[in-house]
N, CA and C of each residue as an Amber inpcrd file, in Angstrom:
protein
   651
 -18.2890000  12.9720000  12.8350000 -16.6720000  13.3080000  11.7710000
 -16.5230000  11.6850000  11.4780000 -16.3220000  11.5710000  10.3060000
 -16.3930000   9.9890000  10.1860000 -15.0420000   9.7930000  10.5210000
 -14.1510000   9.1920000  11.5620000 -12.9410000   8.8010000  11.8980000
 -12.3550000   7.9910000  11.2050000 -10.8470000   8.8790000  10.6940000
  -9.5880000   8.0860000  10.0760000  -8.3980000   7.9610000  10.9370000
  -8.2060000   6.7330000  10.9070000  -7.1050000   6.3820000  11.4920000
  -5.6550000   5.5340000  10.3450000  -4.4030000   6.1160000  11.1030000
  -3.2540000   5.7290000  10.3950000  -2.4330000   4.8450000  11.5160000
  -2.0570000   3.4810000  11.3390000  -1.2170000   2.9150000  12.7010000
  -0.1070000   2.2450000  11.3600000   0.9670000   2.5990000  12.4330000
   2.4890000   1.9950000  12.1000000   2.2990000   0.9290000  12.1980000
   2.7480000  -0.0600000  11.2750000   3.0010000  -1.7060000  11.6590000
   4.1670000  -2.1640000  11.5300000   5.3490000  -0.9230000  11.9010000
   6.6630000  -1.6950000  12.0200000   6.8210000  -1.3540000  13.6230000
   5.7810000  -0.7470000  14.4280000   5.5660000  -0.8520000  15.9340000
   5.1370000  -2.3240000  16.1680000   5.6490000  -2.9980000  16.9750000
   4.2730000  -4.5180000  17.0770000   3.3440000  -4.1100000  17.8060000
   3.2420000  -3.1590000  18.5430000   1.7800000  -3.0430000  19.3250000
   1.1240000  -2.0460000  18.7340000   1.4250000  -1.1650000  17.8110000
   0.5450000  -0.5380000  16.9660000   0.2100000  -1.3320000  15.9840000
   0.8690000  -2.0170000  15.3410000   0.5880000  -2.8220000  14.3820000
  -0.0490000  -4.0480000  14.7840000  -0.5200000  -4.3870000  16.0320000
  -1.7820000  -5.3120000  16.3340000  -2.8930000  -4.5520000  16.3210000
  -2.7670000  -3.2040000  16.8650000  -4.2950000  -2.5290000  17.0560000
  -4.6510000  -2.2080000  15.9620000  -3.6760000  -1.8290000  14.9760000
  -3.5970000  -1.5600000  13.3510000  -5.0210000  -2.6240000  12.7420000
  -4.1760000  -4.1190000  12.8730000  -4.3210000  -4.9610000  12.2020000
  -5.9470000  -5.2840000  12.9200000  -6.3170000  -5.1300000  14.3100000
  -7.5320000  -5.4080000  14.6710000  -8.6260000  -4.4390000  13.9260000
  -8.4210000  -3.2330000  14.0300000  -8.9230000  -2.2280000  13.6710000
  -9.6060000  -2.4490000  11.9480000  -8.6260000  -2.6720000  11.4290000
  -8.7440000  -2.9730000  10.1670000  -9.7810000  -4.1860000  10.1600000
  -9.6140000  -5.2420000  10.5440000 -10.3810000  -6.3850000  10.5680000
 -11.7300000  -6.0350000  10.5330000 -11.8880000  -5.0660000  11.8380000
 -13.1650000  -4.7220000  12.3400000 -13.8460000  -3.2870000  11.4460000
 -13.1430000  -2.7520000  10.3880000 -13.7640000  -2.1820000   9.5030000
 -13.9810000  -2.8780000   8.4660000 -13.2530000  -3.5200000   8.3360000
 -14.1850000  -4.7310000   6.7640000 -15.0800000  -5.3650000   7.2280000
 -15.3770000  -5.8520000   8.5900000 -16.2950000  -6.3890000   8.8210000
 -17.6380000  -5.5820000   8.8290000 -17.4330000  -4.5340000   8.9430000
 -17.9680000  -3.2170000   9.1670000 -18.9920000  -2.6750000   7.6560000
 -17.8120000  -2.7090000   6.9120000 -18.2620000  -2.8680000   5.4320000
 -17.6440000  -1.5070000   5.1840000 -16.6280000  -1.1890000   5.8840000
 -15.6720000   0.1900000   5.5070000 -14.1730000   0.1480000   5.0550000
 -14.3370000   1.3320000   3.9920000 -12.5260000   0.5440000   3.7230000
 -11.4520000   0.6990000   4.1790000 -10.1850000  -0.6160000   3.6970000
  -8.7600000  -0.0740000   4.5160000  -7.7990000   0.1430000   3.1780000
  -6.4050000   0.3930000   3.8220000  -5.1690000   0.4280000   2.9630000
  -4.6170000  -0.2310000   3.8820000  -3.8020000  -1.4170000   2.6800000
  -3.2160000  -2.0690000   3.4560000  -2.0600000  -2.6500000   2.6460000
  -1.0090000  -3.0450000   3.3510000   0.1590000  -2.7770000   2.9690000
   0.2080000  -4.4470000   1.7800000   0.8790000  -4.8820000   0.6420000
   0.9680000  -5.9660000  -0.2510000   2.2330000  -6.4050000  -0.4370000
   2.7260000  -6.9600000  -1.2270000   4.0560000  -6.9720000  -1.4510000
   4.5800000  -6.5220000  -3.0460000   3.5030000  -6.0630000  -3.6440000
   3.6800000  -5.3190000  -4.6330000   3.2450000  -3.3750000  -4.4460000
   2.3090000  -3.0200000  -4.4290000   1.4530000  -1.5690000  -4.0460000
   1.0890000  -2.0780000  -3.1320000   0.7350000  -0.6820000  -2.5400000
  -0.6250000  -0.7920000  -1.4130000  -1.8050000  -1.0610000  -1.7740000
  -2.6500000  -1.5070000  -1.2000000  -3.8050000  -1.5500000  -1.7970000
  -5.0900000  -1.4720000  -1.1590000  -6.3750000  -0.6650000  -1.3720000
  -7.4820000  -0.3810000  -0.9870000  -8.4100000  -1.5590000  -0.7250000
  -8.7950000  -1.5480000   0.1400000  -9.8380000  -3.0460000  -0.1250000
 -10.8890000  -3.1360000   1.1110000 -11.7300000  -3.9770000   0.0990000
 -13.7490000  -4.1740000   1.0020000 -13.7520000  -5.4850000   1.6760000
 -14.7610000  -5.9000000   1.9050000 -15.3150000  -7.2300000   2.4380000
 -16.0420000  -7.5300000   0.6440000 -15.3150000  -8.4240000  -0.1530000
 -15.9960000  -9.4950000  -1.3520000 -16.8980000  -9.8130000  -1.0740000
 -18.1620000  -9.2970000  -0.0680000 -19.0740000 -10.2100000  -0.3910000
 -20.2630000  -9.2110000   0.6890000 -19.8800000  -7.5400000   0.1300000
 -20.3840000  -6.8330000   0.7560000 -20.8120000  -5.5960000  -0.5220000
 -21.9960000  -6.1930000  -1.3430000 -21.8470000  -5.5030000  -2.4770000
 -21.4610000  -3.5570000  -2.4550000 -22.4380000  -3.4150000  -1.2560000
 -22.0830000  -1.5550000  -0.5470000 -20.5660000  -1.4600000  -0.7010000
 -20.3520000  -2.3320000  -0.2020000 -18.5340000  -1.9650000   0.1700000
 -17.2560000  -1.9100000  -0.9960000 -17.8720000  -3.0820000  -2.0100000
 -17.0790000  -2.6680000  -3.1760000 -17.4420000  -1.7590000  -3.9510000
 -18.5920000  -1.1800000  -3.8840000 -19.4320000   0.1160000  -4.8610000
 -18.5140000   1.1300000  -4.7080000 -18.1720000   0.8340000  -2.4740000
 -17.6700000   2.0630000  -2.3370000 -16.3050000   1.8960000  -2.5830000
 -15.6370000   1.2710000  -2.9680000 -13.9800000   0.8780000  -3.2550000
 -14.1170000   1.6680000  -4.9330000 -14.8770000   1.4910000  -5.7720000
 -15.2450000   1.9280000  -6.7750000 -14.5730000   3.2780000  -6.6840000
 -16.1070000   3.3720000  -6.1230000 -15.9760000   5.3020000  -6.1870000
 -15.1150000   6.0680000  -5.4500000 -14.6600000   5.6930000  -4.5090000
 -13.1070000   5.8050000  -4.2320000 -12.1320000   6.4970000  -4.8550000
 -11.8350000   4.9150000  -5.9550000 -11.0820000   5.4130000  -6.3720000
 -11.6280000   6.1210000  -7.7790000 -12.6480000   6.1320000  -8.1560000
 -12.9260000   6.8340000  -9.1590000 -13.5180000   6.3150000 -10.3330000
 -13.8300000   4.8470000 -10.3810000 -13.7340000   3.8870000 -11.0490000
 -14.8830000   3.1780000 -10.9120000 -15.2490000   3.2400000 -12.6910000
 -17.2350000   1.8300000 -12.8050000 -17.0020000   0.6470000 -12.3000000
 -18.2180000   0.0060000 -12.8040000 -18.2120000  -1.2110000 -12.8720000
 -17.4160000  -2.0290000 -13.6040000 -17.5410000  -1.0310000 -14.9080000
 -16.7490000  -2.0830000 -16.0070000 -15.2300000  -2.5230000 -15.8330000
 -14.9340000  -2.0180000 -14.4620000 -13.2090000  -2.3210000 -14.1630000
 -13.7690000  -2.7830000 -12.9920000 -13.8340000  -4.1870000 -12.8560000
 -14.2100000  -4.9070000 -11.2880000 -12.9880000  -5.1760000 -11.0400000
 -12.9450000  -4.9350000  -9.0910000 -11.3630000  -5.2490000  -8.4490000
 -11.4520000  -6.3500000  -8.3330000  -9.8710000  -7.1060000  -8.1310000
  -9.2220000  -8.2610000  -7.9230000  -9.8960000  -8.5230000  -6.4220000
  -9.7020000  -9.9550000  -6.0790000  -9.9320000 -10.4800000  -4.8890000
  -8.4810000 -11.0500000  -4.3300000  -8.2280000 -10.3610000  -3.3950000
  -7.1750000 -11.3940000  -2.6550000  -7.7170000 -12.0920000  -1.7020000
  -6.7830000 -13.1780000  -1.3420000  -7.3660000 -14.7970000  -0.0950000
  -5.8590000 -14.5660000   0.7690000  -6.3730000 -15.5730000   1.7070000
  -5.2220000 -15.6570000   2.6390000  -4.5540000 -16.6280000   2.6990000
  -4.9400000 -17.8030000   2.0480000  -4.9840000 -19.0570000   1.5240000
  -5.6410000 -19.7350000  -0.0590000  -4.2650000 -20.1250000   0.1700000
  -4.4770000 -21.0740000  -1.5850000  -5.5160000 -21.9650000  -1.3450000
  -5.9720000 -22.7730000  -0.3740000  -7.4470000 -23.6420000   0.0450000
  -8.5800000 -21.9370000  -0.3900000  -8.6280000 -21.1930000   0.2790000
  -9.3500000 -20.4130000  -0.2130000  -9.7700000 -20.3720000  -1.7970000
  -8.9480000 -20.5880000  -2.7210000  -9.3000000 -20.4230000  -4.1730000
 -10.5250000 -21.3820000  -4.2660000 -10.0010000 -22.4810000  -3.7480000
 -11.0050000 -24.1330000  -4.7120000 -12.8110000 -23.4130000  -4.1580000
 -12.9300000 -22.4360000  -3.1640000 -14.0720000 -22.2920000  -2.9150000
 -14.5950000 -20.9050000  -4.0910000 -14.2500000 -20.6260000  -4.6610000
 -14.0680000 -19.4190000  -5.4170000 -14.1490000 -19.2730000  -7.1900000
 -14.1640000 -21.0110000  -7.6710000 -14.4350000 -21.0800000  -8.6570000
 -14.8080000 -21.7570000  -9.1100000 -15.3060000 -21.8940000 -10.1470000
 -16.5130000 -23.2590000 -10.7470000 -15.1620000 -24.3330000 -11.0660000
 -14.2200000 -24.4360000 -11.8830000 -13.3180000 -25.2630000 -11.9020000
 -11.9060000 -24.5790000 -11.6310000 -10.5620000 -25.6720000 -11.8440000
  -9.4420000 -25.2470000 -11.4300000  -8.9190000 -25.5240000 -12.3040000
  -8.4820000 -25.2610000 -13.6120000  -7.6920000 -25.9290000 -14.4380000
  -6.0430000 -26.6220000 -14.2150000  -5.7050000 -27.5030000 -14.6240000
  -4.0870000 -27.7730000 -13.9920000  -3.3630000 -26.9060000 -13.8920000
  -3.2380000 -25.8750000 -15.5400000  -2.1070000 -24.6640000 -15.2040000
  -2.6830000 -23.6790000 -14.1710000  -3.7250000 -23.6550000 -13.9210000
  -4.1820000 -22.4690000 -12.6720000  -3.3570000 -22.8650000 -11.0730000
  -3.6080000 -24.7550000 -11.3320000  -3.2680000 -25.1060000 -10.0620000
  -1.5540000 -24.8650000 -10.0470000  -0.6720000 -25.3680000 -10.9200000
   0.6960000 -25.5670000 -11.2770000   1.7070000 -23.9190000 -11.1560000
   0.4710000 -22.6490000 -11.3220000   1.0790000 -21.4400000 -11.5710000
   1.0400000 -20.9250000  -9.5600000  -0.2890000 -21.4770000  -9.4400000
  -0.4480000 -21.3020000  -7.9930000   0.5700000 -21.6010000  -6.5100000
   0.4740000 -23.3520000  -7.1180000   2.2580000 -23.7830000  -6.2690000
   3.2720000 -22.8550000  -6.9860000   3.3050000 -22.3380000  -8.0380000
   4.7570000 -21.7070000  -8.3410000   4.7070000 -20.5320000  -7.7640000
   3.9690000 -19.9270000  -7.8300000   3.8000000 -18.2640000  -7.4540000
   3.1880000 -17.4740000  -6.2940000   2.2500000 -18.9410000  -5.6100000
   1.4080000 -18.1080000  -4.2520000   2.3180000 -18.5610000  -3.0990000
   2.2360000 -17.9280000  -1.9690000   1.8860000 -16.7630000  -2.1850000
   2.9510000 -15.1390000  -3.2490000   2.3080000 -14.5990000  -3.7620000
   3.3460000 -13.5070000  -4.4010000   2.8160000 -12.8140000  -5.4970000
   3.4580000 -12.3310000  -6.5940000   3.1280000 -11.3140000  -7.2230000
   2.2040000 -11.5030000  -8.5860000   1.4190000 -12.3940000  -8.1070000
   0.9490000 -12.9830000  -9.8550000  -0.7310000 -13.2640000  -9.3900000
  -1.5090000 -12.7770000 -10.0100000  -3.3840000 -12.8430000 -10.1240000
  -3.3500000 -13.2320000 -11.2010000  -4.5020000 -14.4060000 -10.8840000
  -4.9550000 -15.0870000 -12.0940000  -6.6390000 -15.0950000 -12.3510000
  -6.8390000 -15.1000000 -13.4340000  -8.6270000 -14.9390000 -13.6650000
  -8.9070000 -16.2110000 -14.4890000 -10.1600000 -16.8420000 -13.1690000
 -10.8110000 -18.4480000 -13.5650000 -11.7170000 -17.7740000 -13.6370000
 -12.9730000 -18.7120000 -13.9940000 -14.2080000 -18.7760000 -13.5650000
 -14.8430000 -18.7110000 -13.0550000 -15.6300000 -17.8640000 -11.8790000
 -16.0830000 -18.3790000 -10.5960000 -17.0180000 -18.7670000 -10.3320000
 -17.1790000 -19.3590000  -9.2620000 -18.5000000 -20.2380000  -8.5600000
 -19.4000000 -19.2800000  -8.9800000 -20.8480000 -20.0900000  -9.5550000
 -21.7510000 -19.4920000  -9.5760000 -22.7750000 -18.9560000  -8.4490000
 -22.4820000 -19.9190000  -7.7700000 -23.1860000 -20.3560000  -6.6240000
 -22.7300000 -18.3740000  -5.2670000 -21.6240000 -17.8490000  -5.8380000
 -20.9050000 -16.9610000  -5.2990000 -22.2100000 -15.7270000  -4.8900000
 -22.3180000 -15.2000000  -3.4390000 -23.2810000 -14.0640000  -3.1760000
 -22.2660000 -13.1330000  -3.1140000 -21.4700000 -12.3330000  -4.4120000
 -21.0920000 -10.8960000  -4.5210000 -21.5600000 -10.3730000  -5.6300000
 -20.9220000  -9.4790000  -5.6120000 -21.3820000  -8.2090000  -7.3160000
 -20.0350000  -7.0520000  -6.4860000 -18.6290000  -7.7370000  -7.4950000
 -17.3200000  -7.1430000  -7.7510000 -17.5630000  -6.4140000  -9.1180000
 -18.9630000  -6.2330000  -9.6820000 -19.0510000  -5.1660000 -11.2270000
 -19.0640000  -6.1380000 -12.5670000 -19.2380000  -5.6250000 -13.2790000
 -19.0410000  -6.2870000 -14.7620000 -18.1500000  -7.2970000 -14.9000000
 -18.3950000  -8.4380000 -14.4680000 -17.0590000  -9.7490000 -14.1730000
 -17.1250000 -10.9500000 -15.6600000 -18.0860000 -10.1340000 -16.1780000
 -18.6380000 -11.6370000 -17.0860000 -18.3900000 -12.9830000 -16.2290000
 -18.6090000 -13.3480000 -15.3240000 -18.1990000 -14.3050000 -14.8670000
 -16.9360000 -15.2300000 -14.3350000 -15.8070000 -14.1470000 -14.1940000
 -15.0200000 -14.3230000 -13.9730000 -14.1580000 -13.8070000 -12.5070000
 -13.1810000 -14.0850000 -12.3850000 -13.0350000 -13.1760000 -11.0270000
 -11.0500000 -13.2270000 -11.3210000 -11.0060000 -12.0630000 -10.7090000
  -9.2120000 -12.0770000 -10.4450000  -8.7210000 -12.5040000  -8.9780000
  -7.8530000 -13.3300000  -9.0660000  -7.3820000 -13.6120000  -7.4900000
  -5.9210000 -13.9280000  -7.4420000  -5.8110000 -13.5150000  -6.0820000
  -4.1980000 -13.2470000  -5.6110000  -4.2470000 -13.6690000  -4.4560000
  -3.1500000 -14.1150000  -4.1950000  -2.8260000 -14.3080000  -2.8670000
  -0.9890000 -13.5100000  -2.2460000  -1.5080000 -12.4090000  -1.4590000
   0.0000000 -11.6210000  -1.9880000   0.9950000 -12.5760000  -0.3250000
   2.2270000 -12.0170000  -0.9410000   3.1040000 -12.3820000   0.2090000
   3.3360000 -11.4850000   1.0400000   2.6330000 -10.9810000   1.5060000
   2.9510000  -9.8140000   2.8200000   2.2630000 -10.0610000   4.3570000
   3.0990000 -10.2300000   5.2040000   2.6420000 -10.9730000   6.5640000
   1.4930000 -10.1390000   7.0500000   1.1960000  -8.4140000   7.0910000
   0.4730000  -7.6110000   7.4300000  -0.9740000  -8.0190000   6.5330000
  -1.3030000  -7.9940000   5.5560000  -2.2640000  -8.2790000   4.6310000
  -2.4100000  -9.8170000   4.8520000  -1.7760000 -10.6960000   4.9280000
  -1.9780000 -12.4130000   5.0950000  -2.7420000 -12.7020000   6.3360000
  -2.3200000 -11.8080000   7.7530000  -3.4650000 -11.8340000   9.0600000
  -4.2790000 -11.1350000   8.7540000  -4.6060000  -9.8780000   7.8080000
  -5.8410000  -9.3410000   7.8730000  -7.1170000 -10.2650000   7.1140000
  -6.2930000 -11.0850000   5.7070000  -7.1460000 -11.5770000   5.4620000
  -7.5240000 -13.0420000   5.8740000  -6.5940000 -13.4690000   6.5180000
  -7.2860000 -15.2530000   7.3840000  -8.4110000 -14.8880000   8.5340000
  -8.1950000 -13.3230000   8.6890000  -9.5840000 -12.8560000   9.2280000
 -10.4550000 -12.7020000   8.5830000 -10.9640000 -11.9180000   7.9260000
 -12.5230000 -11.1850000   7.0990000 -12.2180000 -12.0390000   6.1920000
 -11.4810000 -12.7850000   5.5520000 -11.9420000 -14.2080000   4.7100000
 -11.8940000 -13.0680000   2.8820000 -12.0810000 -13.5320000   1.8780000
 -11.6130000 -13.0080000   0.7970000 -12.1170000 -11.4280000   0.6670000
 -11.1530000 -10.4390000   0.4110000 -11.2390000  -9.0290000  -0.3670000
 -11.1530000  -8.3280000  -1.1140000 -12.1600000  -7.7020000  -1.3770000
 -11.4140000  -7.0490000  -3.0820000 -10.4410000  -6.1540000  -2.8980000
  -9.6430000  -6.1820000  -3.5140000  -9.0240000  -4.7070000  -3.1180000
  -8.5790000  -4.0660000  -4.5180000  -8.0230000  -3.1720000  -4.8180000
  -7.5290000  -2.3090000  -6.1720000  -6.7610000  -1.6680000  -5.4760000
  -5.5170000  -0.9770000  -6.2760000  -4.5490000  -0.3940000  -6.2280000
  -4.9680000   1.0700000  -5.3430000  -4.2420000   1.4860000  -4.2720000
  -4.3050000   2.7170000  -3.8850000  -4.5180000   3.8420000  -3.9410000
  -5.0670000   4.3020000  -4.8240000  -4.7700000   5.2550000  -5.3540000
  -5.7390000   5.9600000  -6.4720000  -6.3570000   6.9420000  -6.8130000
  -7.3330000   7.4010000  -7.4560000  -6.4510000   7.2510000  -9.2620000
  -8.0120000   7.0250000  -9.8220000  -7.7540000   6.1810000 -10.9320000
  -6.8920000   7.2420000 -12.1720000  -5.8690000   6.9850000 -12.7290000
  -5.4070000   8.0030000 -13.1130000  -3.7720000   8.6180000 -12.8280000
  -4.0570000   8.7660000 -11.3820000  -2.5910000   8.5940000 -10.5490000
  -1.6830000   7.8620000 -10.1550000  -1.0140000   8.2360000  -9.7530000
   0.3420000   7.6590000  -9.4260000   0.2340000   6.2760000  -8.3110000
   0.4400000   5.3630000  -8.3590000   0.1610000   3.9410000  -7.3810000
   1.0660000   4.7450000  -5.8070000   0.1540000   4.0140000  -4.8140000
   0.8230000   4.5460000  -3.6920000   1.8630000   4.1820000  -3.2160000
   2.8390000   3.9460000  -2.8470000   4.0140000   3.5190000  -2.5190000
   4.1050000   3.1730000  -0.2290000   3.6580000   4.4720000  -0.2800000
   3.7860000   4.2900000   1.5340000   1.4900000   4.6640000   1.6660000
   1.3290000   4.2130000   2.9390000  -0.4090000   4.6180000   3.4600000
  -0.4020000   5.7000000   3.6600000   0.6770000   6.4100000   3.7940000
   0.5190000   8.0520000   3.7850000   0.2620000   8.3010000   2.6540000
   1.1560000   8.1060000   1.8460000   0.6390000   8.5070000  -0.1520000
  -0.5210000   8.5680000  -0.5180000  -1.2000000   7.1090000   0.0740000
  -2.5070000   6.7990000  -0.5110000  -3.2380000   7.2550000   0.3700000
  -3.0900000   8.1380000   1.6920000  -4.5870000   8.7730000   2.3740000
  -4.2830000  10.5950000   1.7800000  -3.3140000  10.8220000   1.6320000
  -3.1470000  11.4990000   0.4980000  -4.2740000  11.8760000  -0.6070000
  -4.4360000  11.0820000  -1.2600000  -5.3410000  10.2080000  -2.2180000
  -6.6340000  10.2590000  -1.8100000  -6.9800000   9.7750000  -0.8330000
  -8.2040000   8.5870000  -0.5810000  -8.6670000   9.5450000   0.5690000
  -7.6780000  10.1640000   1.6980000  -7.9000000  10.4910000   2.6360000
  -9.7380000  10.3210000   3.3180000 -10.3890000  11.1660000   4.0010000
 -11.5180000  10.3480000   4.3780000 -12.8970000   9.2310000   3.7150000
 -12.2640000   9.2770000   2.3160000 -13.1780000   7.7970000   1.9700000
 -12.9080000   6.4870000   2.5480000 -11.3810000   6.4340000   3.1840000
 -11.2190000   5.0740000   4.0900000 -10.6860000   5.4010000   5.6910000
 -11.2950000   4.2120000   5.8400000 -11.3670000   4.0700000   7.5870000
 -10.0430000   4.1710000   8.0710000  -8.9410000   3.0100000   7.4470000
  -8.1060000   2.6580000   8.4680000  -6.7570000   2.7200000   7.5980000
  -5.7980000   3.5780000   7.4270000  -4.4910000   3.0090000   6.8980000
  -3.7580000   2.2360000   7.8320000  -2.9200000   1.1570000   6.9520000
  -2.0350000   0.7500000   7.6930000  -0.5860000   0.3540000   7.4680000
   0.2510000   1.7040000   7.4590000   1.9110000   1.9500000   7.1090000
   2.7050000   0.7300000   7.4580000   3.6190000   0.2800000   6.2720000
   4.3530000  -0.7630000   6.5400000   6.2090000  -0.0690000   6.0240000
   5.8650000   1.2380000   5.7970000   6.6690000   1.5250000   5.2420000
   6.7110000   1.3680000   3.4040000   7.5220000   2.1070000   2.9340000
   7.7200000   1.8940000   1.1380000   7.6300000   0.5940000   0.8960000
   6.5600000   0.0900000  -0.4820000   6.4050000  -1.2030000  -0.6670000
   7.8950000  -1.5880000  -1.3540000   8.3520000  -2.9990000  -0.5530000
   9.4830000  -3.5950000  -1.5870000   9.6030000  -3.4720000  -2.9320000
   8.4760000  -4.4320000  -3.2820000   8.7720000  -4.2700000  -5.1180000
   7.5010000  -3.0940000  -5.2250000   7.3130000  -1.7000000  -5.5250000
   6.1280000  -1.0950000  -6.1600000   5.9300000  -1.4350000  -7.8120000
   5.7800000  -2.5350000  -7.8600000   5.5460000  -3.0940000  -9.6820000
   4.7180000  -4.0240000  -9.1300000   3.2970000  -3.6770000  -9.9960000
   2.0860000  -4.3500000  -9.8340000   2.4640000  -5.7900000 -10.2550000
   1.2950000  -6.3320000  -9.9020000   1.2730000  -7.9510000  -9.9540000
   1.0660000  -8.4160000 -11.4890000   1.2940000  -9.5130000 -11.8310000
   1.2820000 -10.0880000 -13.3130000   0.1480000 -10.5470000 -13.2340000
  -0.6570000 -10.6040000 -14.7990000  -1.9870000 -11.0780000 -14.5050000
  -2.2330000 -11.6870000 -15.6240000  -2.5520000 -13.0950000 -15.6830000
  -2.5460000 -14.3700000 -16.3130000  -4.4210000 -14.9420000 -16.6370000
  -4.9440000 -14.8920000 -17.6440000  -6.1260000 -15.0380000 -17.9710000
  -6.2390000 -16.6150000 -18.5250000  -6.3310000 -17.2350000 -17.2130000
  -7.1280000 -19.1700000 -17.6970000  -8.4210000 -19.3010000 -18.0250000
  -8.9660000 -18.6460000 -18.3180000 -10.5190000 -19.1720000 -18.8650000
 -10.3030000 -19.2750000 -20.3540000  -9.2670000 -19.3780000 -21.0990000
  -9.3540000 -20.1730000 -22.0440000  -8.3660000 -20.7640000 -22.5340000
  -8.5980000 -21.7180000 -23.9600000  -8.0710000 -22.9740000 -23.9030000
  -6.3840000 -22.6690000 -24.0650000  -5.7860000 -21.7670000 -24.3850000
  -4.1510000 -21.2530000 -23.9790000  -4.6720000 -19.7250000 -22.8110000
  -3.5440000 -20.1090000 -21.5930000  -3.3500000 -18.9550000 -21.0500000
  -3.0390000 -17.8170000 -21.2980000  -3.2050000 -16.6100000 -21.0050000
  -2.7250000 -15.7310000 -21.5030000  -2.4910000 -14.5310000 -20.4290000
  -1.0340000 -13.7470000 -20.8710000  -0.6650000 -12.7490000 -19.9250000
  -1.1500000 -11.8190000 -20.5090000  -2.4440000 -11.1290000 -18.9480000
  -3.1180000  -9.6020000 -19.7650000  -2.1220000  -8.7780000 -19.3260000
  -1.8290000  -8.6460000 -18.0930000  -0.3060000  -7.8690000 -18.1600000
   0.4770000  -7.8310000 -17.3410000   2.1750000  -7.3820000 -18.0660000
   3.3430000  -7.6100000 -17.4260000   3.4340000  -6.8360000 -16.3150000
   4.1670000  -7.8540000 -14.9900000   4.2300000  -7.3270000 -13.7630000
   6.0860000  -7.8320000 -13.4780000   5.3010000  -8.2330000 -11.7230000
   6.3490000  -8.2120000 -11.1940000   7.2980000  -9.8790000 -11.7740000
   5.6600000 -10.8370000 -11.9430000   6.8130000 -11.6700000 -12.3610000
   6.7030000 -11.9570000 -13.9380000   7.9800000 -12.2600000 -14.3000000
   8.2430000 -11.9200000 -15.8370000   7.6150000 -13.3140000 -16.8370000
   7.5450000 -13.2560000 -17.6830000   7.0130000 -14.0420000 -19.0500000
   8.1220000 -14.9200000 -18.9510000   9.4960000 -14.8730000 -19.0010000
  10.1140000 -15.9400000 -19.1160000   9.8510000 -17.0580000 -17.7300000
   9.4110000 -16.3670000 -16.8670000   8.8800000 -17.4420000 -15.3600000
   7.8160000 -17.9940000 -15.0850000   6.7590000 -17.2630000 -16.0210000
   5.9890000 -18.3350000 -16.1930000   5.7070000 -18.8890000 -17.5630000
   6.5370000 -19.0780000 -18.3570000   7.0430000 -20.3230000 -19.6900000
   7.4380000 -21.2370000 -18.8540000   8.0420000 -20.7300000 -17.6750000
   8.8710000 -21.9840000 -17.0610000   8.0160000 -23.3700000 -16.5640000
   6.7780000 -22.5420000 -15.9330000   5.8790000 -23.4850000 -15.5210000
   4.8690000 -23.9220000 -16.4750000   4.4630000 -22.8250000 -17.1330000
   3.3590000 -23.5370000 -18.6270000   4.0050000 -22.9010000 -19.3000000
   4.4680000 -23.6480000 -20.1390000   5.2260000 -23.7800000 -21.8840000
   4.3300000 -23.1040000 -22.8170000   2.7960000 -23.1940000 -23.1250000
   2.2620000 -22.7640000 -24.1070000   2.0480000 -21.4860000 -23.4580000
   2.0270000 -20.8580000 -22.4430000   1.6780000 -19.3670000 -22.3530000
   1.4630000 -18.8010000 -23.3920000   0.7170000 -17.1940000 -23.8230000
   1.1750000 -16.6490000 -24.6630000   0.8770000 -15.3190000 -24.4100000
   1.4130000 -14.1000000 -24.9280000   1.3350000 -12.8260000 -24.2690000
   0.2890000 -12.1750000 -25.1180000  -0.7110000 -10.9730000 -24.8050000
  -1.8130000 -10.5800000 -25.4410000  -1.6010000 -10.2540000 -26.0610000
  -2.4340000 -10.4510000 -27.5370000  -2.0730000  -9.7560000 -29.1030000
  -2.4300000  -8.1160000 -29.2300000
């Protein structure tokens, strides 16, 4: 029987065991649920195509909705993109780690399959110590909100387990998400940056860094 564990990361000893278990699971190709600074996420090794497929299947989502990628440091971004627009660097400097996801052109050399991305990738560096510790050991992870498509987002790992059950190997509980609002998504692949999704970072905050930012029509 597939073993599922939930670790309470509010307990120091259990936190260490949970992070170790999560890192091992990701490296083995299994799915994990982890806390972020927005909502809980379900994640997989971004470079294991079967793991990404398992993530999409667990959520009931098709390849036309590829998951974003979470990274553990700003420097990781340089290895994932074909070019870094100056506006992208300005936004990363202002809001990472934090609740901003940027869509950029991915490097052609990347050996991964996130779905139908049209040569782009959505990337974020979360502001949560548990997530960052895992990402710094696993490398980039494909991570989507830890809920079934169409169902409410999970505010705790326990809520995620109620929806995803045995599809996930390791659940990391860190209490209710501090800001249960999804990240703001900005598309930086066009001449002018566009806000694809309004989220935790406001439009005015974005415009303070990139004055020509525009809202999606």
